[in-house]
Amino acid sequence: MPSSKVIEKLKSGAESWNEWRTTDEGRSPDLSDIDFVRDCPSEDGIYGLPEFDNYNFSRLNLNRASLRNAIFVGCDFSGCHFHFSDLVDSYCLRCNFSGAGLNVSKIGSAQFISCDFSRADLSYCSAEETDFTGSTLVGTNLSNMSLVKTNFTDAHIEDACVYGISAWDLNLDGCKQANIAIYESSRAITVPTIELAQFVSLLVSSKNLRKVIETVTSKVVLILGRFSPERKSVLDQIKNNLDRSGYLAVLFDFEVPAGRDLTETVITLAALSKFIVADLSDPRSIPQELTSIVPHLPSVPVQPILESQDREYGMFEHFKRYPWVLPVMTYVPDDLPHLVKQVVETCEARLAS
């Protein structure tokens, strides 16, 4: 806990404080349990909150300290110990946290703008809605952090450890990421991004998840069609018949306009599918989606189907040159179980060939 003399030195301004830090007496003052807002009130800060500009706090004991709502600009916290500290709602601009130990601290809703966290330890920190815009996290320990709606816009994350991380709704716009490390027992696994790291970690450590993925890739059938009132009942019956045949049928609704997000979604579903059933009857967005899928997934058979009274749309002829696009099957709505049986036999035969 800081003495009254230390508090007075803090209040005296950055120049006086930094000069005092060069003396034997000021080399290692104890700032543990300090509350910067309560103990160092200031009328010079924003909205009456204390503002600390260019203070040298390097290598100090700030364990259990409260920086809540305080403002720090250009301050040096390198090598500091912040264990069990509270930085919630603090604002830090161009501050140096390199080599600092912030593990098991609360940093939710804090703003760390253009700060340096190289080689810092942020493990077990809760960082919900924390802003790391423009910050550097190179060699940083991020393991077991809770990251929810955390903002890494224009940040640099490299050679960071993320084992046990929980990451949801991250903002990674403009974020440079590389060599994100997952530690599993004594082995090191590196991946390009935080989001991929979380998935790969689960995949490596969870046998049940691996079984789910194996089930998905061996059983999922994607059904592409149009959900207009007259078409929906047909697609539902095809789905139900596939389900009864032991597959996991996924319907994708193209009644809504297909934008970029929908296109990316259908590509992802197609890549996970064993085969694809594409109903060409009364097409709308299917031509666009087949263009995105067919040329890039030669291992996924595509079975086109067409109601007997309809005709193929003109551009479909282009897809017939791909061997994994099977000959069109025609059907009547009253005999869909027979259609599904034929689709399954043909697609399975293609996969086995």
Tab-separated table of N, CA, C and O in Angstrom, residues 241-330:
chain	number	residue	atom	x	y	z
A	241	ASN	N	-37.373	-37.525	-46.402
A	241	ASN	CA	-36.995	-38.833	-46.946
A	241	ASN	C	-35.494	-39.087	-46.782
A	241	ASN	O	-35.074	-40.213	-46.496
A	242	LEU	N	-34.682	-38.063	-46.947
A	242	LEU	CA	-33.242	-38.209	-46.713
A	242	LEU	C	-32.961	-38.488	-45.240
A	242	LEU	O	-32.109	-39.324	-44.908
A	243	ASP	N	-33.657	-37.788	-44.356
A	243	ASP	CA	-33.493	-38.030	-42.919
A	243	ASP	C	-33.833	-39.477	-42.568
A	243	ASP	O	-33.119	-40.126	-41.788
A	244	ARG	N	-34.903	-39.973	-43.141
A	244	ARG	CA	-35.306	-41.357	-42.862
A	244	ARG	C	-34.308	-42.360	-43.432
A	244	ARG	O	-34.235	-43.507	-42.966
A	245	SER	N	-33.525	-41.919	-44.408
A	245	SER	CA	-32.507	-42.797	-44.994
A	245	SER	C	-31.185	-42.737	-44.237
A	245	SER	O	-30.195	-43.332	-44.672
A	246	GLY	N	-31.156	-42.018	-43.123
A	246	GLY	CA	-29.960	-41.986	-42.286
A	246	GLY	C	-29.032	-40.814	-42.542
A	246	GLY	O	-27.924	-40.767	-41.996
A	247	TYR	N	-29.461	-39.837	-43.354
A	247	TYR	CA	-28.640	-38.658	-43.627
A	247	TYR	C	-29.095	-37.482	-42.760
A	247	TYR	O	-30.175	-37.510	-42.158
A	248	LEU	N	-28.248	-36.452	-42.717
A	248	LEU	CA	-28.595	-35.218	-42.023
A	248	LEU	C	-28.825	-34.153	-43.086
A	248	LEU	O	-27.902	-33.490	-43.543
A	249	ALA	N	-30.073	-34.010	-43.495
A	249	ALA	CA	-30.405	-33.111	-44.600
A	249	ALA	C	-30.504	-31.671	-44.106
A	249	ALA	O	-31.157	-31.385	-43.095
A	250	VAL	N	-29.841	-30.759	-44.823
A	250	VAL	CA	-29.839	-29.336	-44.485
A	250	VAL	C	-30.467	-28.581	-45.644
A	250	VAL	O	-29.991	-28.646	-46.779
A	251	LEU	N	-31.547	-27.858	-45.358
A	251	LEU	CA	-32.216	-27.052	-46.377
A	251	LEU	C	-31.660	-25.638	-46.358
A	251	LEU	O	-31.486	-25.049	-45.286
A	252	PHE	N	-31.394	-25.091	-47.534
A	252	PHE	CA	-30.964	-23.701	-47.610
A	252	PHE	C	-31.998	-22.909	-48.399
A	252	PHE	O	-32.321	-23.246	-49.535
A	253	ASP	N	-32.510	-21.855	-47.785
A	253	ASP	CA	-33.625	-21.093	-48.323
A	253	ASP	C	-33.125	-20.018	-49.288
A	253	ASP	O	-32.483	-19.060	-48.870
A	254	PHE	N	-33.435	-20.157	-50.577
A	254	PHE	CA	-33.048	-19.160	-51.558
A	254	PHE	C	-34.212	-18.255	-51.946
A	254	PHE	O	-34.162	-17.568	-52.954
A	255	GLU	N	-35.276	-18.260	-51.154
A	255	GLU	CA	-36.373	-17.348	-51.468
A	255	GLU	C	-35.932	-15.906	-51.208
A	255	GLU	O	-36.378	-14.979	-51.857
A	256	VAL	N	-35.009	-15.727	-50.221
A	256	VAL	CA	-34.471	-14.396	-49.975
A	256	VAL	C	-33.338	-14.137	-50.962
A	256	VAL	O	-32.703	-15.068	-51.449
A	257	PRO	N	-33.047	-12.878	-51.279
A	257	PRO	CA	-31.953	-12.582	-52.215
A	257	PRO	C	-30.633	-13.080	-51.671
A	257	PRO	O	-30.349	-12.968	-50.470
A	258	ALA	N	-29.796	-13.629	-52.511
A	258	ALA	CA	-28.501	-14.168	-52.087
A	258	ALA	C	-27.456	-13.065	-52.121
A	258	ALA	O	-27.023	-12.638	-53.175
A	259	GLY	N	-27.066	-12.577	-50.958
A	259	GLY	CA	-26.002	-11.598	-50.856
A	259	GLY	C	-24.690	-12.283	-50.544
A	259	GLY	O	-24.584	-13.503	-50.558
A	260	ARG	N	-23.676	-11.466	-50.221
A	260	ARG	CA	-22.353	-12.033	-49.971
A	260	ARG	C	-22.372	-12.988	-48.782
A	260	ARG	O	-21.802	-14.079	-48.848
A	261	ASP	N	-23.047	-12.590	-47.690
A	261	ASP	CA	-23.059	-13.437	-46.497
A	261	ASP	C	-23.724	-14.779	-46.783
A	261	ASP	O	-23.263	-15.823	-46.323
A	262	LEU	N	-24.830	-14.760	-47.526
A	262	LEU	CA	-25.524	-16.004	-47.837
A	262	LEU	C	-24.682	-16.876	-48.751
A	262	LEU	O	-24.651	-18.101	-48.612
A	263	THR	N	-23.996	-16.261	-49.685
A	263	THR	CA	-23.133	-17.030	-50.578
A	263	THR	C	-22.025	-17.720	-49.801
A	263	THR	O	-21.734	-18.902	-50.011
A	264	GLU	N	-21.389	-17.000	-48.870
A	264	GLU	CA	-20.330	-17.594	-48.059
A	264	GLU	C	-20.876	-18.721	-47.189
A	264	GLU	O	-20.209	-19.730	-46.972
A	265	THR	N	-22.090	-18.548	-46.690
A	265	THR	CA	-22.700	-19.588	-45.858
A	265	THR	C	-22.942	-20.862	-46.652
A	265	THR	O	-22.633	-21.966	-46.195
A	266	VAL	N	-23.477	-20.721	-47.856
A	266	VAL	CA	-23.775	-21.918	-48.640
A	266	VAL	C	-22.489	-22.610	-49.082
A	266	VAL	O	-22.427	-23.850	-49.166
A	267	ILE	N	-21.433	-21.848	-49.336
A	267	ILE	CA	-20.147	-22.455	-49.684
A	267	ILE	C	-19.618	-23.269	-48.514
A	267	ILE	O	-19.106	-24.387	-48.669
A	268	THR	N	-19.742	-22.722	-47.313
A	268	THR	CA	-19.293	-23.444	-46.113
A	268	THR	C	-20.085	-24.729	-45.929
A	268	THR	O	-19.519	-25.795	-45.664
A	269	LEU	N	-21.415	-24.651	-46.074
A	269	LEU	CA	-22.259	-25.844	-45.923
A	269	LEU	C	-21.927	-26.874	-46.999
A	269	LEU	O	-21.887	-28.078	-46.725
A	270	ALA	N	-21.684	-26.404	-48.205
A	270	ALA	CA	-21.368	-27.330	-49.293
A	270	ALA	C	-20.070	-28.077	-49.026
A	270	ALA	O	-19.956	-29.279	-49.297
A	271	ALA	N	-19.079	-27.379	-48.477
A	271	ALA	CA	-17.789	-28.012	-48.190
A	271	ALA	C	-17.901	-29.080	-47.113
A	271	ALA	O	-17.081	-29.999	-47.049
A	272	LEU	N	-18.906	-28.966	-46.254
A	272	LEU	CA	-19.111	-29.949	-45.186
A	272	LEU	C	-19.998	-31.114	-45.624
A	272	LEU	O	-20.179	-32.074	-44.868
A	273	SER	N	-20.562	-31.033	-46.808
A	273	SER	CA	-21.577	-32.007	-47.226
A	273	SER	C	-20.973	-33.222	-47.918
A	273	SER	O	-19.920	-33.151	-48.540
A	274	LYS	N	-21.686	-34.336	-47.788
A	274	LYS	CA	-21.300	-35.549	-48.505
A	274	LYS	C	-21.704	-35.433	-49.965
A	274	LYS	O	-20.951	-35.799	-50.871
A	275	PHE	N	-22.905	-34.944	-50.221
A	275	PHE	CA	-23.323	-34.630	-51.575
A	275	PHE	C	-24.388	-33.537	-51.510
A	275	PHE	O	-24.888	-33.187	-50.430
A	276	ILE	N	-24.707	-32.975	-52.680
A	276	ILE	CA	-25.623	-31.841	-52.758
A	276	ILE	C	-26.765	-32.200	-53.704
A	276	ILE	O	-26.548	-32.782	-54.775
A	277	VAL	N	-27.984	-31.851	-53.290
A	277	VAL	CA	-29.158	-32.001	-54.149
A	277	VAL	C	-29.611	-30.594	-54.545
A	277	VAL	O	-29.925	-29.777	-53.676
A	278	ALA	N	-29.616	-30.305	-55.827
A	278	ALA	CA	-29.974	-28.971	-56.316
A	278	ALA	C	-31.243	-29.040	-57.139
A	278	ALA	O	-31.258	-29.623	-58.233
A	279	ASP	N	-32.318	-28.483	-56.603
A	279	ASP	CA	-33.594	-28.485	-57.326
A	279	ASP	C	-33.601	-27.302	-58.296
A	279	ASP	O	-33.618	-26.142	-57.892
A	280	LEU	N	-33.595	-27.602	-59.582
A	280	LEU	CA	-33.535	-26.578	-60.626
A	280	LEU	C	-34.922	-26.065	-61.008
A	280	LEU	O	-35.034	-25.185	-61.867
A	281	SER	N	-35.960	-26.586	-60.391
A	281	SER	CA	-37.324	-26.173	-60.731
A	281	SER	C	-37.553	-24.731	-60.271
A	281	SER	O	-37.287	-24.384	-59.121
A	282	ASP	N	-38.020	-23.884	-61.168
A	282	ASP	CA	-38.303	-22.490	-60.851
A	282	ASP	C	-37.111	-21.829	-60.152
A	282	ASP	O	-37.229	-21.333	-59.042
A	283	PRO	N	-35.936	-21.839	-60.781
A	283	PRO	CA	-34.730	-21.362	-60.099
A	283	PRO	C	-34.740	-19.849	-59.916
A	283	PRO	O	-35.319	-19.113	-60.706
A	284	ARG	N	-34.023	-19.421	-58.879
A	284	ARG	CA	-33.857	-17.989	-58.658
A	284	ARG	C	-32.387	-17.680	-58.400
A	284	ARG	O	-31.693	-17.136	-59.234
A	285	SER	N	-31.894	-18.081	-57.216
A	285	SER	CA	-30.502	-17.799	-56.881
A	285	SER	C	-29.591	-18.998	-57.064
A	285	SER	O	-28.376	-18.868	-56.920
A	286	ILE	N	-30.151	-20.167	-57.352
A	286	ILE	CA	-29.324	-21.365	-57.489
A	286	ILE	C	-28.221	-21.199	-58.545
A	286	ILE	O	-27.093	-21.649	-58.313
A	287	PRO	N	-28.470	-20.568	-59.687
A	287	PRO	CA	-27.369	-20.407	-60.646
A	287	PRO	C	-26.144	-19.724	-60.034
A	287	PRO	O	-25.003	-20.139	-60.288
A	288	GLN	N	-26.367	-18.704	-59.233
A	288	GLN	CA	-25.252	-18.006	-58.597
A	288	GLN	C	-24.510	-18.911	-57.629
A	288	GLN	O	-23.273	-18.944	-57.593
A	289	GLU	N	-25.259	-19.676	-56.833
A	289	GLU	CA	-24.620	-20.524	-55.823
A	289	GLU	C	-23.894	-21.700	-56.466
A	289	GLU	O	-22.806	-22.080	-56.007
A	290	LEU	N	-24.452	-22.282	-57.509
A	290	LEU	CA	-23.748	-23.368	-58.199
A	290	LEU	C	-22.443	-22.857	-58.808
A	290	LEU	O	-21.435	-23.571	-58.830
A	291	THR	N	-22.452	-21.632	-59.285
A	291	THR	CA	-21.225	-21.039	-59.823
A	291	THR	C	-20.155	-20.932	-58.746
A	291	THR	O	-18.959	-21.112	-59.007
A	292	SER	N	-20.547	-20.650	-57.514
A	292	SER	CA	-19.604	-20.532	-56.404
A	292	SER	C	-19.132	-21.879	-55.893
A	292	SER	O	-18.013	-22.006	-55.401
A	293	ILE	N	-19.992	-22.900	-56.017
A	293	ILE	CA	-19.705	-24.202	-55.409
A	293	ILE	C	-19.025	-25.170	-56.372
A	293	ILE	O	-17.959	-25.731	-56.087
A	294	VAL	N	-19.634	-25.382	-57.518
A	294	VAL	CA	-19.262	-26.505	-58.394
A	294	VAL	C	-17.786	-26.507	-58.787
A	294	VAL	O	-17.104	-27.541	-58.665
A	295	PRO	N	-17.218	-25.404	-59.275
A	295	PRO	CA	-15.825	-25.477	-59.750
A	295	PRO	C	-14.798	-25.783	-58.669
A	295	PRO	O	-13.687	-26.212	-58.977
A	296	HIS	N	-15.169	-25.566	-57.405
A	296	HIS	CA	-14.182	-25.639	-56.328
A	296	HIS	C	-14.309	-26.878	-55.439
A	296	HIS	O	-13.489	-27.082	-54.545
A	297	LEU	N	-15.341	-27.697	-55.649
A	297	LEU	CA	-15.559	-28.850	-54.775
A	297	LEU	C	-15.711	-30.132	-55.600
A	297	LEU	O	-16.781	-30.754	-55.626
A	298	PRO	N	-14.655	-30.588	-56.241
A	298	PRO	CA	-14.760	-31.778	-57.099
A	298	PRO	C	-15.048	-33.063	-56.330
A	298	PRO	O	-15.469	-34.056	-56.936
A	299	SER	N	-14.833	-33.062	-55.014
A	299	SER	CA	-15.079	-34.275	-54.232
A	299	SER	C	-16.523	-34.378	-53.742
A	299	SER	O	-16.887	-35.361	-53.096
A	300	VAL	N	-17.338	-33.365	-54.027
A	300	VAL	CA	-18.729	-33.357	-53.555
A	300	VAL	C	-19.666	-33.501	-54.753
A	300	VAL	O	-19.836	-32.560	-55.534
A	301	PRO	N	-20.287	-34.667	-54.922
A	301	PRO	CA	-21.222	-34.835	-56.038
A	301	PRO	C	-22.413	-33.884	-55.933
A	301	PRO	O	-22.908	-33.621	-54.828
A	302	VAL	N	-22.833	-33.368	-57.063
A	302	VAL	CA	-24.013	-32.511	-57.130
A	302	VAL	C	-25.061	-33.228	-57.980
A	302	VAL	O	-24.821	-33.535	-59.152
A	303	GLN	N	-26.206	-33.511	-57.364
A	303	GLN	CA	-27.284	-34.179	-58.084
A	303	GLN	C	-28.380	-33.159	-58.410
A	303	GLN	O	-29.152	-32.764	-57.547
A	304	PRO	N	-28.471	-32.718	-59.667
A	304	PRO	CA	-29.563	-31.814	-60.044
A	304	PRO	C	-30.866	-32.599	-60.186
A	304	PRO	O	-30.868	-33.724	-60.689
A	305	ILE	N	-31.946	-31.996	-59.728
A	305	ILE	CA	-33.263	-32.600	-59.901
A	305	ILE	C	-34.185	-31.551	-60.514
A	305	ILE	O	-33.972	-30.344	-60.359
A	306	LEU	N	-35.199	-32.007	-61.230
A	306	LEU	CA	-36.073	-31.090	-61.959
A	306	LEU	C	-37.463	-31.686	-62.053
A	306	LEU	O	-37.622	-32.855	-62.439
A	307	GLU	N	-38.455	-30.902	-61.663
A	307	GLU	CA	-39.831	-31.383	-61.811
A	307	GLU	C	-40.105	-31.620	-63.292
A	307	GLU	O	-39.695	-30.825	-64.152
A	308	SER	N	-40.786	-32.725	-63.587
A	308	SER	CA	-40.913	-33.210	-64.972
A	308	SER	C	-41.539	-32.187	-65.904
A	308	SER	O	-41.256	-32.174	-67.108
A	309	GLN	N	-42.370	-31.311	-65.399
A	309	GLN	CA	-43.037	-30.334	-66.266
A	309	GLN	C	-42.168	-29.112	-66.560
A	309	GLN	O	-42.517	-28.292	-67.411
A	310	ASP	N	-41.011	-28.968	-65.879
A	310	ASP	CA	-40.157	-27.798	-66.058
A	310	ASP	C	-39.018	-28.078	-67.028
A	310	ASP	O	-38.751	-29.217	-67.402
A	311	ARG	N	-38.318	-27.015	-67.412
A	311	ARG	CA	-37.141	-27.126	-68.254
A	311	ARG	C	-35.919	-26.593	-67.508
A	311	ARG	O	-36.039	-25.726	-66.651
A	312	GLU	N	-34.749	-27.113	-67.861
A	312	GLU	CA	-33.520	-26.576	-67.277
A	312	GLU	C	-33.355	-25.116	-67.681
A	312	GLU	O	-33.693	-24.741	-68.797
A	313	TYR	N	-32.827	-24.302	-66.760
A	313	TYR	CA	-32.540	-22.920	-67.146
A	313	TYR	C	-31.328	-22.926	-68.087
A	313	TYR	O	-30.473	-23.805	-68.069
A	314	GLY	N	-31.251	-21.932	-68.957
A	314	GLY	CA	-30.326	-21.936	-70.075
A	314	GLY	C	-28.867	-22.125	-69.703
A	314	GLY	O	-28.132	-22.880	-70.352
A	315	MET	N	-28.403	-21.469	-68.636
A	315	MET	CA	-26.991	-21.489	-68.286
A	315	MET	C	-26.555	-22.771	-67.599
A	315	MET	O	-25.363	-22.989	-67.379
A	316	PHE	N	-27.505	-23.650	-67.249
A	316	PHE	CA	-27.119	-24.875	-66.551
A	316	PHE	C	-26.243	-25.768	-67.424
A	316	PHE	O	-25.446	-26.559	-66.907
A	317	GLU	N	-26.354	-25.653	-68.735
A	317	GLU	CA	-25.561	-26.459	-69.652
A	317	GLU	C	-24.063	-26.342	-69.336
A	317	GLU	O	-23.292	-27.293	-69.511
A	318	HIS	N	-23.658	-25.175	-68.806
A	318	HIS	CA	-22.251	-24.926	-68.470
A	318	HIS	C	-21.724	-25.916	-67.434
A	318	HIS	O	-20.557	-26.326	-67.488
A	319	PHE	N	-22.576	-26.332	-66.492
A	319	PHE	CA	-22.119	-27.188	-65.391
A	319	PHE	C	-21.984	-28.657	-65.789
A	319	PHE	O	-21.367	-29.435	-65.060
A	320	LYS	N	-22.527	-29.032	-66.903
A	320	LYS	CA	-22.497	-30.441	-67.291
A	320	LYS	C	-21.091	-30.911	-67.663
A	320	LYS	O	-20.849	-32.114	-67.760
A	321	ARG	N	-20.166	-29.976	-67.855
A	321	ARG	CA	-18.802	-30.385	-68.197
A	321	ARG	C	-18.013	-30.825	-66.974
A	321	ARG	O	-16.905	-31.345	-67.093
A	322	TYR	N	-18.567	-30.614	-65.772
A	322	TYR	CA	-17.907	-31.059	-64.547
A	322	TYR	C	-18.371	-32.483	-64.225
A	322	TYR	O	-19.573	-32.720	-64.040
A	323	PRO	N	-17.438	-33.435	-64.137
A	323	PRO	CA	-17.839	-34.838	-63.929
A	323	PRO	C	-18.608	-35.074	-62.635
A	323	PRO	O	-19.366	-36.048	-62.545
A	324	TRP	N	-18.414	-34.247	-61.630
A	324	TRP	CA	-19.097	-34.453	-60.349
A	324	TRP	C	-20.514	-33.858	-60.340
A	324	TRP	O	-21.219	-33.999	-59.364
A	325	VAL	N	-20.895	-33.186	-61.426
A	325	VAL	CA	-22.296	-32.784	-61.593
A	325	VAL	C	-22.988	-33.896	-62.364
A	325	VAL	O	-22.716	-34.129	-63.546
A	326	LEU	N	-23.867	-34.603	-61.692
A	326	LEU	CA	-24.475	-35.810	-62.250
A	326	LEU	C	-25.628	-35.457	-63.196
A	326	LEU	O	-26.144	-34.334	-63.164
A	327	PRO	N	-26.027	-36.400	-64.034
A	327	PRO	CA	-27.141	-36.132	-64.958
A	327	PRO	C	-28.410	-35.742	-64.189
A	327	PRO	O	-28.689	-36.252	-63.102
A	328	VAL	N	-29.169	-34.829	-64.792
A	328	VAL	CA	-30.402	-34.343	-64.163
A	328	VAL	C	-31.416	-35.475	-64.016
A	328	VAL	O	-31.633	-36.258	-64.952
A	329	MET	N	-32.011	-35.556	-62.825
A	329	MET	CA	-33.103	-36.499	-62.590
A	329	MET	C	-34.414	-35.724	-62.576
A	329	MET	O	-34.519	-34.699	-61.902
A	330	THR	N	-35.376	-36.189	-63.302
A	330	THR	CA	-36.703	-35.577	-63.274
A	330	THR	C	-37.597	-36.341	-62.307
A	330	THR	O	-37.373	-37.520	-62.031
